[in-house]
Amino acid sequence: MDVTIRHTEPSDFEGVQSLYTQPSCYSGTLQLPYPSLSNWQARLANMGKDHYNLVALIDNQIVGQIGMIIMDNPRRKHVANIGMSVSHQLQNQGIGTQLLEAILDLADNWLALKRIELEVYTDNPAAIALYKKAGFVIEGTAKAYAFRDGEYVDSHLMARLAQ
């Protein structure tokens, strides 16, 4: 499988929106069901200077996305938070690993970030394993972190320090 990783373009809004129409993608993130095209169009067109977004493509179709936001507080400019999703039918095939490696390369080797943080639902063992493999550690668990599908769910707070 030939996967291309590249920076998200404003014209990618339809592909990214389509990704987040999948129940596994919106339920594994803080996204809501039924994402609108106009919301994603505006979001990708108006990313801040400290926002980085990459997409994974197979045959020019978006199959994964990862975003990273650098903190704007001057005392936390060395920290970023990431979130990602991969198309349901292509999960566990290395696409998430490629997206994560690409964003961590950007963070470590180009942006001089020291700390990368993320939140992952405690009932997502595949994502937790992926993040641990990349050097993230669980620093705590947030109880009732988010409301998903009619109930409150817990989330692990994970972080990785640059080597």
mmCIF file of C-alpha atoms in Angstrom, residues 25-124:
data_model
loop_
_atom_site.group_PDB
_atom_site.id
_atom_site.type_symbol
_atom_site.label_atom_id
_atom_site.label_comp_id
_atom_site.label_asym_id
_atom_site.label_seq_id
_atom_site.Cartn_x
_atom_site.Cartn_y
_atom_site.Cartn_z
ATOM 1 C CA CYS A 25 -13.293 8.636 13.581
ATOM 2 C CA TYR A 26 -15.652 10.991 15.377
ATOM 3 C CA SER A 27 -16.190 8.705 18.370
ATOM 4 C CA GLY A 28 -12.434 8.324 18.900
ATOM 5 C CA THR A 29 -11.885 12.078 18.911
ATOM 6 C CA LEU A 30 -13.658 15.161 20.222
ATOM 7 C CA GLN A 31 -15.393 15.633 16.851
ATOM 8 C CA LEU A 32 -19.172 15.484 16.617
ATOM 9 C CA PRO A 33 -21.209 13.351 14.198
ATOM 10 C CA TYR A 34 -22.492 14.925 10.983
ATOM 11 C CA PRO A 35 -19.594 17.315 10.353
ATOM 12 C CA SER A 36 -20.453 20.066 7.900
ATOM 13 C CA LEU A 37 -18.440 20.814 4.790
ATOM 14 C CA SER A 38 -18.514 24.528 5.548
ATOM 15 C CA ASN A 39 -17.077 23.986 9.026
ATOM 16 C CA TRP A 40 -14.139 21.960 7.684
ATOM 17 C CA GLN A 41 -13.637 24.389 4.808
ATOM 18 C CA ALA A 42 -13.384 27.320 7.218
ATOM 19 C CA ARG A 43 -11.236 25.369 9.647
ATOM 20 C CA LEU A 44 -8.640 24.377 7.046
ATOM 21 C CA ALA A 45 -8.636 27.814 5.413
ATOM 22 C CA ASN A 46 -8.077 29.651 8.702
ATOM 23 C CA MET A 47 -5.488 27.579 10.562
ATOM 24 C CA GLY A 48 -3.342 29.650 12.878
ATOM 25 C CA LYS A 49 0.402 30.000 12.428
ATOM 26 C CA ASP A 50 1.026 27.488 15.224
ATOM 27 C CA HIS A 51 -1.344 24.860 13.786
ATOM 28 C CA TYR A 52 0.037 22.036 11.687
ATOM 29 C CA ASN A 53 -2.106 19.514 9.865
ATOM 30 C CA LEU A 54 -1.019 16.509 7.825
ATOM 31 C CA VAL A 55 -3.066 14.065 5.788
ATOM 32 C CA ALA A 56 -2.395 10.528 4.615
ATOM 33 C CA LEU A 57 -3.478 9.703 1.080
ATOM 34 C CA ILE A 58 -3.880 6.486 -0.881
ATOM 35 C CA ASP A 59 -4.626 6.970 -4.572
ATOM 36 C CA ASN A 60 -5.224 10.693 -3.872
ATOM 37 C CA GLN A 61 -7.955 9.880 -1.321
ATOM 38 C CA ILE A 62 -7.592 11.161 2.254
ATOM 39 C CA VAL A 63 -7.465 8.155 4.592
ATOM 40 C CA GLY A 64 -6.005 9.768 7.713
ATOM 41 C CA GLN A 65 -5.343 13.113 9.348
ATOM 42 C CA ILE A 66 -3.203 14.375 12.222
ATOM 43 C CA GLY A 67 -3.198 17.852 13.706
ATOM 44 C CA MET A 68 -0.787 19.575 16.044
ATOM 45 C CA ILE A 69 -1.280 22.853 17.874
ATOM 46 C CA ILE A 70 1.619 24.598 19.590
ATOM 47 C CA MET A 71 0.628 26.226 22.863
ATOM 48 C CA ASP A 72 0.406 30.017 22.695
ATOM 49 C CA ASN A 73 1.340 30.751 26.319
ATOM 50 C CA PRO A 74 4.960 32.010 26.244
ATOM 51 C CA ARG A 75 5.902 29.650 29.076
ATOM 52 C CA ARG A 76 4.527 26.647 27.117
ATOM 53 C CA LYS A 77 5.829 27.444 23.607
ATOM 54 C CA HIS A 78 7.890 24.243 23.822
ATOM 55 C CA VAL A 79 4.681 22.147 24.059
ATOM 56 C CA ALA A 80 2.175 20.985 21.448
ATOM 57 C CA ASN A 81 -0.967 18.862 21.523
ATOM 58 C CA ILE A 82 -1.838 16.357 18.811
ATOM 59 C CA GLY A 83 -4.929 14.510 17.655
ATOM 60 C CA MET A 84 -5.427 12.092 14.803
ATOM 61 C CA SER A 85 -7.765 9.740 13.015
ATOM 62 C CA VAL A 86 -7.498 7.018 10.371
ATOM 63 C CA SER A 87 -10.239 5.699 8.123
ATOM 64 C CA HIS A 88 -12.013 2.771 9.758
ATOM 65 C CA GLN A 89 -11.345 0.225 7.008
ATOM 66 C CA LEU A 90 -7.610 1.050 7.010
ATOM 67 C CA GLN A 91 -6.900 1.050 10.741
ATOM 68 C CA ASN A 92 -4.104 -1.208 12.037
ATOM 69 C CA GLN A 93 -2.267 -1.072 8.704
ATOM 70 C CA GLY A 94 0.491 1.392 9.606
ATOM 71 C CA ILE A 95 -1.127 4.620 8.416
ATOM 72 C CA GLY A 96 -1.415 6.006 11.951
ATOM 73 C CA THR A 97 2.241 5.143 12.541
ATOM 74 C CA GLN A 98 3.272 7.031 9.404
ATOM 75 C CA LEU A 99 1.213 10.088 10.353
ATOM 76 C CA LEU A 100 2.567 10.067 13.897
ATOM 77 C CA GLU A 101 6.175 9.667 12.729
ATOM 78 C CA ALA A 102 5.769 12.573 10.296
ATOM 79 C CA ILE A 103 4.311 14.976 12.874
ATOM 80 C CA LEU A 104 6.924 13.955 15.472
ATOM 81 C CA ASP A 105 9.707 14.558 12.916
ATOM 82 C CA LEU A 106 8.299 18.038 12.344
ATOM 83 C CA ALA A 107 8.047 18.649 16.103
ATOM 84 C CA ASP A 108 11.491 17.298 16.998
ATOM 85 C CA ASN A 109 13.652 18.284 14.030
ATOM 86 C CA TRP A 110 12.086 21.473 12.692
ATOM 87 C CA LEU A 111 10.071 23.164 15.428
ATOM 88 C CA ALA A 112 12.329 22.402 18.431
ATOM 89 C CA LEU A 113 9.386 21.227 20.523
ATOM 90 C CA LYS A 114 10.276 19.528 23.781
ATOM 91 C CA ARG A 115 6.932 18.059 24.842
ATOM 92 C CA ILE A 116 4.053 16.579 22.849
ATOM 93 C CA GLU A 117 0.781 15.925 24.661
ATOM 94 C CA LEU A 118 -2.373 14.061 23.690
ATOM 95 C CA GLU A 119 -5.562 12.678 25.113
ATOM 96 C CA VAL A 120 -6.788 9.178 24.216
ATOM 97 C CA TYR A 121 -9.917 7.420 25.412
ATOM 98 C CA THR A 122 -9.141 4.621 27.830
ATOM 99 C CA ASP A 123 -11.198 2.177 25.745
ATOM 100 C CA ASN A 124 -8.967 2.592 22.665
#
